[in-house]
CSV table of C-alpha atoms in Angstrom, one decimal:
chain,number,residue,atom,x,y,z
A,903,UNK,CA,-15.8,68.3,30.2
A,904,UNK,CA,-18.9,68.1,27.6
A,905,UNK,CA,-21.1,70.8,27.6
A,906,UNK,CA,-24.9,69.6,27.2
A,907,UNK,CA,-25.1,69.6,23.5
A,908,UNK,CA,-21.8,68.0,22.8
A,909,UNK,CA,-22.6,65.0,25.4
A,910,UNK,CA,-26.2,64.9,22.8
A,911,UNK,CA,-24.3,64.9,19.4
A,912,UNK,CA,-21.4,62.5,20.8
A,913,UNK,CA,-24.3,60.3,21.8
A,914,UNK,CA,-26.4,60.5,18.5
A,915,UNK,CA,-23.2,60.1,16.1
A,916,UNK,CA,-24.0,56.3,14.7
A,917,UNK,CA,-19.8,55.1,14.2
A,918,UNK,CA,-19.6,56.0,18.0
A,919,UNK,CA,-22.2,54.2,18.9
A,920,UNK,CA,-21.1,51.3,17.0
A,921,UNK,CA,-17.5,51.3,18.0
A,922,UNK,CA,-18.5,52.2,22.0
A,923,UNK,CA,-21.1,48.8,21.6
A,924,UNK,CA,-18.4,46.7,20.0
A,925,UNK,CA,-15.7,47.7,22.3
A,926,UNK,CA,-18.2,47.1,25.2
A,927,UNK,CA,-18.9,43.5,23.9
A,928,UNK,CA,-15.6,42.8,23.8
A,929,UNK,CA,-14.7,44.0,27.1
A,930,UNK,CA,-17.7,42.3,28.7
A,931,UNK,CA,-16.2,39.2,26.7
A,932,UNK,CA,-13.2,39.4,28.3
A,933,UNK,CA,-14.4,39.6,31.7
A,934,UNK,CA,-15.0,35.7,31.5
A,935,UNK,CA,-18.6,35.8,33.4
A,936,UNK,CA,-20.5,33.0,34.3
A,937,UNK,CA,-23.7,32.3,32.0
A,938,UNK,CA,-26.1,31.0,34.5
A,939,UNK,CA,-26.4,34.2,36.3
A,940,UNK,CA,-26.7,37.7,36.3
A,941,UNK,CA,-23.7,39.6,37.1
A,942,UNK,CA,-23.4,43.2,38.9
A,943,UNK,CA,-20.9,45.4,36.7
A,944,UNK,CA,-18.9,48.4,37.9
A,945,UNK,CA,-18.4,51.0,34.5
A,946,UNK,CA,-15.9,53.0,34.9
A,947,UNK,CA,-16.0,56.5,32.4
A,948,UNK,CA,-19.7,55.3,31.7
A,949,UNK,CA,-20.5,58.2,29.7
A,950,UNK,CA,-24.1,58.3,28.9
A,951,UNK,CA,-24.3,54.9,29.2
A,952,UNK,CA,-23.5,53.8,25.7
A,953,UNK,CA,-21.4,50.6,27.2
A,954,UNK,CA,-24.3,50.1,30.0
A,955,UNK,CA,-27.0,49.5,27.0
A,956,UNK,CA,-24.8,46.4,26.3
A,957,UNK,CA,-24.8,45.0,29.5
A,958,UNK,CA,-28.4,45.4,30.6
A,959,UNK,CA,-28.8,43.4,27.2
A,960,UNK,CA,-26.5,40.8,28.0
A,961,UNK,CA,-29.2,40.5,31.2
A,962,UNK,CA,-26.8,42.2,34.0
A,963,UNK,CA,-27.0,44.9,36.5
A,964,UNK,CA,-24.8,48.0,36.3
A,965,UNK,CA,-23.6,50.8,38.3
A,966,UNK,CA,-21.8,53.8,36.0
A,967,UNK,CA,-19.4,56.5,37.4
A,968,UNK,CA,-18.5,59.9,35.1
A,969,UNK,CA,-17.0,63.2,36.1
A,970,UNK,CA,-19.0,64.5,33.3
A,971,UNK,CA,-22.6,65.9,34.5
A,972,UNK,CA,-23.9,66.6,31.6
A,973,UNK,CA,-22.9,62.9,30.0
A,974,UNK,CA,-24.7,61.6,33.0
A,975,UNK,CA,-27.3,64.2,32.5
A,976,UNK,CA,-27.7,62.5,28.7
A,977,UNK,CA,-28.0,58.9,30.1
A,978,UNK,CA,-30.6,60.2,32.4
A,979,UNK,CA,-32.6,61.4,29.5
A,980,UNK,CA,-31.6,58.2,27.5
A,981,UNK,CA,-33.5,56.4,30.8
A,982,UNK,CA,-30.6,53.4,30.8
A,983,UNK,CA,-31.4,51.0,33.0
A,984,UNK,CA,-28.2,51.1,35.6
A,985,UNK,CA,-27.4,53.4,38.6
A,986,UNK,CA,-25.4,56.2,37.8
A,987,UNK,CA,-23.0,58.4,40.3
A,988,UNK,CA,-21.5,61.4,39.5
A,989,UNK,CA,-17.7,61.2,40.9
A,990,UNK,CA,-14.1,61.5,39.6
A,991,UNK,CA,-12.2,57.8,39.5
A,992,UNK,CA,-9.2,59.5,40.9
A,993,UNK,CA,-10.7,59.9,43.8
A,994,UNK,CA,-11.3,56.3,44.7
A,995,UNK,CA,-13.7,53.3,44.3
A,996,UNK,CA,-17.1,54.7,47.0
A,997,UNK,CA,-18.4,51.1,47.3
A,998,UNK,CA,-18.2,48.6,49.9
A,999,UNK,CA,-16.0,45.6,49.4
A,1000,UNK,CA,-16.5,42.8,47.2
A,1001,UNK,CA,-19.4,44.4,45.9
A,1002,UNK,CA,-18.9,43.7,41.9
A,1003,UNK,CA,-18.7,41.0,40.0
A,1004,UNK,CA,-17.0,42.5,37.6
A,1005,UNK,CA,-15.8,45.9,35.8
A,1006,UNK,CA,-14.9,47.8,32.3
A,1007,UNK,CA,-13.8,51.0,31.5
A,1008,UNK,CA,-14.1,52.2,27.7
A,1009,UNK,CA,-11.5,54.9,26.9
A,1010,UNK,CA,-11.4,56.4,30.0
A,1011,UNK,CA,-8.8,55.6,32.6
A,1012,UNK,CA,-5.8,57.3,30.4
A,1013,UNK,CA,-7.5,60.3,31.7
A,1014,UNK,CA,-5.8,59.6,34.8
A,1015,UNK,CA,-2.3,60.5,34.3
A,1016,UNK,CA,-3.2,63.8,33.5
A,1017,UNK,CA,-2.8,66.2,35.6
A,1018,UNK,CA,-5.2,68.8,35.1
A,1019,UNK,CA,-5.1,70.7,38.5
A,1020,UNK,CA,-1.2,71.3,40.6
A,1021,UNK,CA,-2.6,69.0,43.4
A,1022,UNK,CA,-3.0,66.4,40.9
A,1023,UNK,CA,-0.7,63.4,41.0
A,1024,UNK,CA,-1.2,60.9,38.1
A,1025,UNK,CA,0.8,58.3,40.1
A,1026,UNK,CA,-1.5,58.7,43.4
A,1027,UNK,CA,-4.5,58.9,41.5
A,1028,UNK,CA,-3.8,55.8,39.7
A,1029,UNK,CA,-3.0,53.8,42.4
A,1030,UNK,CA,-6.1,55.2,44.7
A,1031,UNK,CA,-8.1,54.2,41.8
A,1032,UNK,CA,-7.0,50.6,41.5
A,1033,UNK,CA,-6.5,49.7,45.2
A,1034,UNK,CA,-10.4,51.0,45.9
A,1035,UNK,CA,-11.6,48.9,42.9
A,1036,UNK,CA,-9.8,45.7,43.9
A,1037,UNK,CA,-10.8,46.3,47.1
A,1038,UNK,CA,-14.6,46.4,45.4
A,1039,UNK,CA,-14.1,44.0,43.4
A,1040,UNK,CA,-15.2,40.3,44.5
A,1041,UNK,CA,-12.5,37.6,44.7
A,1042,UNK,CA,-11.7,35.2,41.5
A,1043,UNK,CA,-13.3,38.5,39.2
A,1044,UNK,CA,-11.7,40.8,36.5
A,1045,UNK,CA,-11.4,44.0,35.6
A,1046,UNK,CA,-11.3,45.1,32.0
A,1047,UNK,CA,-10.2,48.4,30.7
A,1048,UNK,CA,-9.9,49.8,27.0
A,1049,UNK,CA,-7.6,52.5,27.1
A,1050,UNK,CA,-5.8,54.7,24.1
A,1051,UNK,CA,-2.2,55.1,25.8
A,1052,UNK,CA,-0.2,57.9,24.4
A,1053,UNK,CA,2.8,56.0,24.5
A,1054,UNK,CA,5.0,53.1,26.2
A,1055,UNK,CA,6.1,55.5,29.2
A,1056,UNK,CA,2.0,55.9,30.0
A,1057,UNK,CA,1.1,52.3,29.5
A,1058,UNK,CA,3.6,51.5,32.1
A,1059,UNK,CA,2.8,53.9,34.8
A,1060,UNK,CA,-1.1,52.6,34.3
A,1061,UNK,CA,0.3,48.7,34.8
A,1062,UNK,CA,2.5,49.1,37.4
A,1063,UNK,CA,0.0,51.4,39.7
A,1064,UNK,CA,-2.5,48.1,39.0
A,1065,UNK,CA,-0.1,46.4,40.1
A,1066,UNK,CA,1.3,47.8,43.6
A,1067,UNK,CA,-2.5,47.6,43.8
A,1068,UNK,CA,-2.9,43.8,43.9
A,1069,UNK,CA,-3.9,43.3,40.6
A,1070,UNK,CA,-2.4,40.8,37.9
A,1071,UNK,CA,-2.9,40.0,34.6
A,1072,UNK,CA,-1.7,41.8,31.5
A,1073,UNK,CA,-2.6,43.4,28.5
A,1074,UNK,CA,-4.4,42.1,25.9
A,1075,UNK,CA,-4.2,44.0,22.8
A,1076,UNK,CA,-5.9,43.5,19.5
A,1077,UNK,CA,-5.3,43.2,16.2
A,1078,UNK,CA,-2.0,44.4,16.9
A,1079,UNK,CA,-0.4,44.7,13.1
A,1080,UNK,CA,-3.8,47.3,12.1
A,1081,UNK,CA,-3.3,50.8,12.4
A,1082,UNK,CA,-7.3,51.2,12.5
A,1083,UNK,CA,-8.5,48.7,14.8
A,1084,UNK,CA,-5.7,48.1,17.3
A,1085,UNK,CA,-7.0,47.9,20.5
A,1086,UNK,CA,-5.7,47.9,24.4
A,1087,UNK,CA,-7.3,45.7,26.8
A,1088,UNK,CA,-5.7,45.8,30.4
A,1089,UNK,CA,-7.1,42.6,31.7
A,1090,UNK,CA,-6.9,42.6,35.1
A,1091,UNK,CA,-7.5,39.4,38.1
A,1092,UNK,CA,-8.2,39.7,41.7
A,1093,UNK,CA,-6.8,37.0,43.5
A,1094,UNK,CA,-5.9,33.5,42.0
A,1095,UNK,CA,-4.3,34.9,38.6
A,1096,UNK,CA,-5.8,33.4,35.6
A,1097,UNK,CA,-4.9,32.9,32.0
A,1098,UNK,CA,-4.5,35.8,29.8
A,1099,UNK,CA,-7.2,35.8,27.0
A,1100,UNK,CA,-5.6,35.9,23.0
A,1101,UNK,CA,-5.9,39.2,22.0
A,1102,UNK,CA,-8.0,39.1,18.1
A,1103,UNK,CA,-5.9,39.4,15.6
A,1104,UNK,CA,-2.9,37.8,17.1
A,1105,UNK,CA,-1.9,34.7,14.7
A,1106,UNK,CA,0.6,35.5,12.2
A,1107,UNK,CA,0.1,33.5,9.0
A,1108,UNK,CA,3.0,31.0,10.0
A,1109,UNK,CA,0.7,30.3,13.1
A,1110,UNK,CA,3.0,31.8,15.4
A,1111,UNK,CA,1.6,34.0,18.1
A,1112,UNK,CA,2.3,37.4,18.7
A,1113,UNK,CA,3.4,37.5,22.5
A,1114,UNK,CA,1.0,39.9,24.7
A,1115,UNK,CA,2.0,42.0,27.4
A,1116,UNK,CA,2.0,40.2,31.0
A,1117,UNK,CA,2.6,41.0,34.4
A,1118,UNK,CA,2.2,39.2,37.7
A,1119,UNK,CA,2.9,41.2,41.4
A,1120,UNK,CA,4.6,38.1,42.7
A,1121,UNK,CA,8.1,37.5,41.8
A,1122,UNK,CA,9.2,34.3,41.8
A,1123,UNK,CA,12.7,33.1,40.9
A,1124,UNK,CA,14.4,34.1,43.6
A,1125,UNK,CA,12.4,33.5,46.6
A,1126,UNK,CA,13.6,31.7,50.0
A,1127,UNK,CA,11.2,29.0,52.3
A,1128,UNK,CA,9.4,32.3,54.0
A,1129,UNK,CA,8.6,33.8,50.1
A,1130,UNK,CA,11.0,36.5,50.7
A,1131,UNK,CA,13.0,37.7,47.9
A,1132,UNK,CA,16.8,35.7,48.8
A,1133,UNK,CA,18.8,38.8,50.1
A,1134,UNK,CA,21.1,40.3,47.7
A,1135,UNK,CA,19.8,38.9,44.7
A,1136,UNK,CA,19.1,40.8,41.8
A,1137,UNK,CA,15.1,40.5,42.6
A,1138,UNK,CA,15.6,41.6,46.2
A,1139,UNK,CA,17.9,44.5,44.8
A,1140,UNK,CA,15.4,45.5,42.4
A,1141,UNK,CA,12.6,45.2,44.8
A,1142,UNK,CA,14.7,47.6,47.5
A,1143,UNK,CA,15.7,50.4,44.6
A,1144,UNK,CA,11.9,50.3,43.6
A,1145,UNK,CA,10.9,51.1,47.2
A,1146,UNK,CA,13.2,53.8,47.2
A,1147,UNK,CA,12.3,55.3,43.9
A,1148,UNK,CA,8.4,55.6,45.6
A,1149,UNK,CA,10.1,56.7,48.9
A,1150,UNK,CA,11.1,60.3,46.5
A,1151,UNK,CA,15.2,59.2,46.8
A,1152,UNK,CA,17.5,59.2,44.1
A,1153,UNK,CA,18.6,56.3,42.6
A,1154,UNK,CA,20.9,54.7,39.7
A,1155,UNK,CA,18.9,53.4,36.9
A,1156,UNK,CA,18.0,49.6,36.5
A,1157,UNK,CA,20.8,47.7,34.1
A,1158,UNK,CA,21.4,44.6,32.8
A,1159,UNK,CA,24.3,44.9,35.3
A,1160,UNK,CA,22.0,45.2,38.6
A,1161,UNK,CA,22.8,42.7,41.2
A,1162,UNK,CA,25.5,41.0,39.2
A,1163,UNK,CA,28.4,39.9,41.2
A,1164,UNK,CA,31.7,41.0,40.2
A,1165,UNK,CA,34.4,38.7,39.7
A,1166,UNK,CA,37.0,38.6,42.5
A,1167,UNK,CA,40.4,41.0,42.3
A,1168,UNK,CA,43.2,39.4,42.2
């Protein structure tokens, strides 16, 4: 956690300020919201409300959540204009359902698969976090979160918590090819999935794309009349060794050999 004076200097320094408001307005950007009305946002990590000065200029409502008091202590003193509540995102979503319109997280929700107490679980915590925030979330909206993954293993546990959760969508990532200014967008739907957003940055010079990350929680190839997975196929195999993997038992690792039938002995 910041102490008091750190949450001040971290606050005062001028490139974080400029890097938290352009990372805001791009998360708020992806959120795809409509322009005839103001929007209630959920910000996730808030902070001292750095990304909240952003929305209440782009004319919405926010509601801000930090484990940090004396962040939250800061924004008080900076008098921002949203609600804030002091609570740890592992924990859960507290708000009634289909309450937001919307919600971003700036460089926070890596956080999460830390485990910085034994009765911590960065799995569990994870997945409470996204199935209390799609439950709060109101139909048709999205969730955008900027996140610094430590590496591939990380981005996948965060993607595939969101979603066992409900969620899809994908990530969206920036300016992939620059050391400096990649960034990682997890664009998230709930409900009808919608169409990814291009990720800045993303047209090579032959006008190619460079493919971003996506993810859907229905599988679809092989699925019978009822929307069942056909029995025995390699999604319906998958689908079983997965549950078993959550279930704690041990399993053979996923090939490119799983579910194939073998040819017949003569």
């Amino acid at each position: 956690f910041y102490d008091e004076a750190e949450a001040r200097k971290y606050t005062q320094n001028s490139r974080v300020v400029e890097i938290q408001s352009q990372m805001s307005e791009r998360a708020v950007e992806l959120l795809g919201l409509p322009e005839d009305r103001p929007c209630l946002l959920l910000d996730v990590g808030c902070g001292s409300g750095l990304s909240g000065d952003y929305i209440s200029n782009e004319g919405h409502y926010w509601i801000g959540m930090d484990i940090s008091p004396a962040m939250l202590d800061v924004a008080v003193e900076r008098e921002v204009e949203g609600d804030l509540l002091l609570a740890d995102v592992g924990h859960g979503i507290p708000f009634r359902p289909g309450m937001f319109d919307g919600c971003i997280s700036i460089s926070a929700v890596q956080w999460l698969c830390n485990a910085d107490k034994k009765s911590h679980s960065p799995p569990k915590r994870l997945y409470r976090f996204f199935s209390t925030l799609y439950t709060a979330l109101a139909r048709g909206s999205r969730a955008v979160l900027q996140l610094y993954p430590e590496n591939s293993e990380q981005l996948e546990l965060i993607t595939n918590q969101a979603m066992r959760a409900g969620f899809t969508g994908g990530m969206v990532v920036d300016y992939p090819n620059s050391a400096k200014a990649k960034k990682f967008f997890l664009c998230l739907f709930v409900g009808a999935s919608g169409t990814l957003p291009k990720g800045l940055g993303t047209e090579r010079a032959d006008g190619e794309e460079i493919d971003q990350a996506k993810f859907t929680n229905e599988r679809t190839r092989f699925r019978n009349a009822k929307g069942k997975s056909v029995k025995k196929s390699r999604d319906w195999i998958l689908e079983k060794k997965e549950r078993r993997r959550r279930q704690g038992k041990e399993v053979r690792a996923d090939t490119r050999y799983t579910g194939r039938k073998r040819r017949p002995r003569f």
